[in-house]
Amino acid sequence: MYIDQEKCIGCQKCLNYCPVAAIEYSGRSKDQKAYAFINRDECVECAVCYRARVCPTDAFVQEALDWPRILRSAFSDPFNPHKGTNVPGRGTEEMKTTDITNRFPEGTIGIGLEFGRPGIGLRLKETEPVIRRLLESGIKLEPCNPLTELITDENTGQLKTDAANEKVLSAIVEFIAPLEQAEEVFDIIREAAQATETVFSLDIVGKVSADGSIPVMQEVEKAGLRVAPNGKVNVGLGRMVAK
Ligand code: SF4
Ligand code: SF4
């Protein structure tokens, strides 16, 4: 994304629309004209500024992006499906909504670590330490996830070097673990929370048992984690799994 300097009249109407404050205001350029410009290193290519249609002169220009910059758009613009997974956004559909194909069987816990948020974002490399720790513990990451696709070394969790410094709005580390490994996994997540320079939220997926209990929640309580009352809860009826 860039702002056509010939069209910008410096009205500043766009400044508050950027979720990572990448639109800056110069005051005066060499020709004494006031104008806005985009800090390319901070911009996550989410296209919010473009879609907001607040610019009175249509000065925002959405350009074709090359690798690795195109990753910014794939992870930040929900209108741009990720080319590898064909998933709009950053996680798999079932993790984010409902388990319709029984991918999270009883005895397992589904976890999503949603790194970054509007206002802060993240560099993709900030997910590497927690990915490395999970892989060391034998966890397999969700293959149909845009972040997993960027891992070049399955032992260290290292991302493609030219992708690692790309800034995005958010990225999800997504996996399924046996329920008996939940305690270890929560310890790793606590370590990640201490080490990260951005923020992340913890998504948990679990089945309700036939007796109405929720085994995953027992593990959450054992670990002393507090479920936010304002958290998002998706309840899905799913498909029949019994024949
Ligand atoms: S594309 Fe998104 S991040 Fe970039 S300047 Fe526009 S609103 Fe900000
Ligand atoms: S809204 Fe348009 S004209 Fe106004 S400062 Fe932003 S880019 Fe420039």
Coordinates of C-alpha atoms and ligand atoms in Angstrom, one line a residue:
M1 CA 0.0 0.0 0.0
Y2 CA 1.2 3.5 -0.7
I3 CA -0.2 7.0 -0.8
D4 CA 0.0 8.8 -4.1
Q5 CA 1.8 12.0 -3.1
E6 CA 0.4 13.9 -6.0
K7 CA -3.1 13.3 -4.8
C8 CA -2.7 13.7 -1.1
I9 CA -3.9 17.0 0.2
G10 CA -2.8 16.4 3.8
C11 CA -6.3 16.4 5.4
Q12 CA -5.2 13.7 7.9
K13 CA -8.6 12.0 7.8
C14 CA -6.9 8.6 7.2
L15 CA -4.5 8.7 10.2
N16 CA -6.7 7.0 12.8
Y17 CA -7.8 4.1 10.5
C18 CA -4.5 2.2 10.5
P19 CA -4.5 -0.6 13.1
V20 CA -0.7 -0.4 13.5
A21 CA -0.3 3.4 13.2
A22 CA 1.8 3.0 10.0
I23 CA 0.3 6.1 8.4
E24 CA 2.4 9.1 9.3
Y25 CA 2.1 12.8 8.6
S26 CA 5.0 14.7 7.3
G27 CA 3.9 18.3 8.0
R28 CA 5.7 19.7 5.0
S29 CA 7.5 18.2 2.1
K30 CA 10.2 19.8 0.0
D31 CA 7.6 21.7 -2.0
Q32 CA 6.0 23.0 1.2
K33 CA 3.0 20.7 0.7
A34 CA 1.6 18.8 3.8
Y35 CA 1.0 15.2 3.1
A36 CA 0.6 11.7 4.7
F37 CA 2.8 8.7 3.9
I38 CA 3.0 5.0 4.8
N39 CA 5.9 3.7 6.9
R40 CA 6.5 0.6 4.7
D41 CA 8.4 -1.3 7.4
E42 CA 5.4 -1.0 9.8
C43 CA 2.6 -1.5 7.3
V44 CA 1.0 -5.0 7.5
E45 CA -0.8 -4.6 4.1
C46 CA -4.2 -5.2 5.8
A47 CA -5.9 -2.7 3.3
V48 CA -8.1 -1.2 6.1
C49 CA -7.1 2.3 4.9
Y50 CA -8.0 1.5 1.3
R51 CA -11.4 -0.1 2.2
A52 CA -12.3 2.6 4.6
R53 CA -12.8 5.0 1.7
V54 CA -12.1 8.0 3.9
C55 CA -9.6 9.6 1.6
P56 CA -11.3 12.5 -0.3
T57 CA -8.9 12.2 -3.2
D58 CA -8.5 8.4 -3.5
A59 CA -4.8 8.7 -2.8
F60 CA -4.4 5.2 -1.4
V61 CA -2.9 2.8 -4.0
Q62 CA -3.1 -1.0 -3.5
E63 CA -0.1 -2.4 -5.3
A64 CA 0.7 -6.0 -6.4
L65 CA 2.9 -7.5 -3.8
D66 CA 6.0 -9.8 -4.3
W67 CA 7.4 -12.4 -2.0
P68 CA 8.0 -12.1 0.9
R69 CA 5.9 -8.9 1.4
I70 CA 2.8 -10.7 0.1
L71 CA 2.9 -12.6 3.5
R72 CA 1.8 -9.4 5.2
S73 CA -1.4 -9.3 3.2
A74 CA -2.0 -13.1 3.6
F75 CA -1.8 -12.8 7.4
S76 CA -3.5 -9.4 7.8
D77 CA -6.1 -8.9 5.2
P78 CA -9.1 -11.3 5.7
F79 CA -10.2 -10.6 2.1
N80 CA -7.0 -12.2 0.8
P81 CA -7.0 -16.0 1.2
H82 CA -3.6 -17.5 1.9
K83 CA -2.4 -19.1 -1.4
G84 CA -1.0 -22.2 0.2
T85 CA -3.9 -23.2 2.4
N86 CA -6.7 -21.3 0.6
V87 CA -7.8 -20.2 4.0
P88 CA -8.9 -16.5 4.5
G89 CA -7.3 -15.3 7.7
R90 CA -4.7 -17.1 9.7
G91 CA -6.1 -20.3 11.2
T92 CA -8.1 -23.3 9.9
E93 CA -11.8 -22.9 9.7
E94 CA -12.6 -25.6 12.2
M95 CA -10.3 -24.3 14.9
K96 CA -11.9 -20.9 14.6
T97 CA -15.5 -21.9 14.4
T98 CA -16.8 -25.4 14.9
D99 CA -15.4 -28.9 14.8
I100 CA -17.5 -30.3 11.9
T101 CA -15.3 -33.2 10.9
N102 CA -14.3 -34.6 14.3
R103 CA -10.8 -33.4 14.0
F104 CA -10.5 -33.0 17.8
P105 CA -11.4 -36.5 19.1
E106 CA -12.1 -37.2 22.8
G107 CA -8.9 -37.4 24.8
T108 CA -7.3 -34.5 22.9
I109 CA -7.0 -30.8 23.3
G110 CA -6.9 -28.3 20.4
I111 CA -4.8 -25.2 21.0
G112 CA -4.4 -22.0 19.1
L113 CA -2.0 -19.3 20.2
E114 CA -3.1 -16.1 18.5
F115 CA 0.0 -13.9 18.3
G116 CA -0.4 -10.1 17.7
R117 CA -3.5 -8.0 17.6
P118 CA -4.6 -4.6 16.1
G119 CA -2.5 -2.0 17.6
I120 CA 0.6 -4.1 18.0
G121 CA 1.0 -6.9 15.3
L122 CA 4.1 -9.0 15.3
R123 CA 7.1 -10.0 13.2
L124 CA 6.7 -13.6 12.2
K125 CA 10.0 -14.6 13.9
E126 CA 8.4 -13.8 17.3
T127 CA 6.6 -17.2 17.0
E128 CA 9.8 -19.2 16.6
P129 CA 10.7 -19.8 20.3
V130 CA 7.3 -21.3 21.2
I131 CA 7.2 -23.4 18.0
R132 CA 10.7 -24.7 18.8
R133 CA 9.7 -25.7 22.3
L134 CA 6.5 -27.4 21.1
L135 CA 8.4 -29.4 18.4
E136 CA 10.9 -30.5 21.0
S137 CA 8.0 -31.9 23.0
G138 CA 6.9 -34.0 20.1
I139 CA 3.9 -31.8 19.2
K140 CA 2.9 -31.8 15.5
L141 CA 1.6 -28.4 14.3
E142 CA -1.5 -28.2 12.2
P143 CA -0.3 -28.7 8.6
C144 CA -3.1 -26.6 7.0
N145 CA -2.0 -23.4 8.7
P146 CA -0.2 -20.5 6.9
L147 CA 2.4 -20.3 9.7
T148 CA 3.2 -24.0 9.7
E149 CA 3.8 -23.8 5.9
L150 CA 6.7 -21.3 6.6
I151 CA 8.7 -23.7 8.8
T152 CA 11.8 -24.9 7.1
D153 CA 13.3 -27.1 9.9
E154 CA 10.9 -29.4 11.8
N155 CA 13.4 -29.8 14.6
T156 CA 14.1 -26.2 15.4
G157 CA 10.9 -24.5 14.1
Q158 CA 13.0 -22.1 12.1
L159 CA 10.9 -20.1 9.6
K160 CA 12.1 -19.3 6.0
T161 CA 14.7 -16.6 6.6
D162 CA 13.3 -14.2 4.1
A163 CA 9.8 -14.5 5.8
A164 CA 10.9 -14.2 9.4
N165 CA 11.1 -10.4 9.6
E166 CA 7.8 -9.7 7.9
K167 CA 5.3 -7.8 10.0
V168 CA 1.7 -9.0 10.2
L169 CA -1.4 -8.2 12.2
S170 CA -1.6 -11.7 13.7
A171 CA -0.5 -15.3 13.2
I172 CA -1.8 -18.5 14.9
V173 CA 0.4 -21.4 16.2
E174 CA -2.2 -24.2 15.9
F175 CA -2.0 -27.8 17.1
I176 CA -3.7 -30.8 18.7
A177 CA -2.1 -32.6 21.7
P178 CA -3.1 -35.6 23.8
L179 CA -5.0 -34.5 26.9
E180 CA -2.4 -36.1 29.2
Q181 CA 0.2 -33.7 27.7
A182 CA -1.9 -30.6 28.5
E183 CA 0.1 -29.7 31.6
E184 CA 3.4 -29.8 29.7
V185 CA 1.9 -27.7 26.9
F186 CA 0.5 -25.1 29.3
D187 CA 4.0 -24.8 30.9
I188 CA 5.5 -24.1 27.5
I189 CA 2.8 -21.5 26.8
R190 CA 3.6 -19.8 30.1
E191 CA 7.2 -19.6 29.1
A192 CA 6.2 -18.1 25.8
A193 CA 4.1 -15.5 27.6
Q194 CA 7.2 -14.4 29.6
A195 CA 9.5 -14.3 26.5
T196 CA 7.3 -12.6 23.8
E197 CA 7.5 -8.9 23.0
T198 CA 4.0 -8.9 21.5
V199 CA 0.7 -10.3 23.0
F200 CA -1.1 -13.6 22.4
S201 CA -4.4 -15.1 23.4
L202 CA -5.0 -18.8 24.0
D203 CA -7.7 -20.6 22.1
I204 CA -8.8 -24.0 23.5
V205 CA -10.9 -26.6 21.6
G206 CA -12.4 -29.6 23.5
K207 CA -15.3 -32.0 23.2
V208 CA -18.1 -32.2 25.6
S209 CA -18.4 -35.8 26.9
A210 CA -21.6 -37.8 26.8
D211 CA -22.1 -37.1 30.6
G212 CA -21.9 -33.4 30.0
S213 CA -18.5 -32.9 31.5
I214 CA -15.7 -31.1 29.6
P215 CA -12.4 -32.8 30.2
V216 CA -10.4 -30.0 28.6
M217 CA -11.8 -27.5 31.1
Q218 CA -10.6 -29.7 34.0
E219 CA -7.1 -29.5 32.7
V220 CA -7.4 -25.7 32.3
E221 CA -8.5 -25.4 35.9
K222 CA -5.8 -27.7 37.1
A223 CA -3.3 -25.4 35.4
G224 CA -4.7 -22.4 37.2
L225 CA -5.7 -20.7 34.0
R226 CA -8.6 -18.3 34.2
V227 CA -11.1 -18.3 31.4
A228 CA -12.0 -14.8 30.5
P229 CA -15.7 -14.1 30.9
N230 CA -15.6 -11.9 27.8
G231 CA -13.8 -14.5 25.8
K232 CA -15.3 -15.7 22.5
V233 CA -17.1 -19.1 22.8
N234 CA -18.0 -21.0 19.6
V235 CA -20.4 -23.8 20.1
G236 CA -20.8 -26.2 17.2
L237 CA -23.1 -29.2 16.8
G238 CA -20.9 -30.7 14.2
R239 CA -21.7 -33.8 12.1
M240 CA -22.9 -37.2 13.3
V241 CA -19.8 -39.2 14.1
A242 CA -21.6 -42.4 14.9
K243 CA -22.8 -44.6 12.1
Ligands
SF4_1 S1 -2.5 -1.3 4.6 FE1 -3.1 -1.5 6.8 S2 -1.2 -1.4 7.9 FE2 -0.8 -0.5 5.8 S3 -1.2 1.6 6.1 FE3 -3.1 0.8 5.4 S4 -4.2 0.4 7.3 FE4 -2.1 0.7 7.8
SF4_2 S1 -7.1 11.0 3.7 FE1 -6.1 11.0 1.7 S2 -5.7 13.2 1.3 FE2 -6.2 13.0 3.5 S3 -4.1 12.8 4.4 FE3 -4.9 10.8 4.1 S4 -4.1 10.2 2.1 FE4 -3.9 12.4 2.3

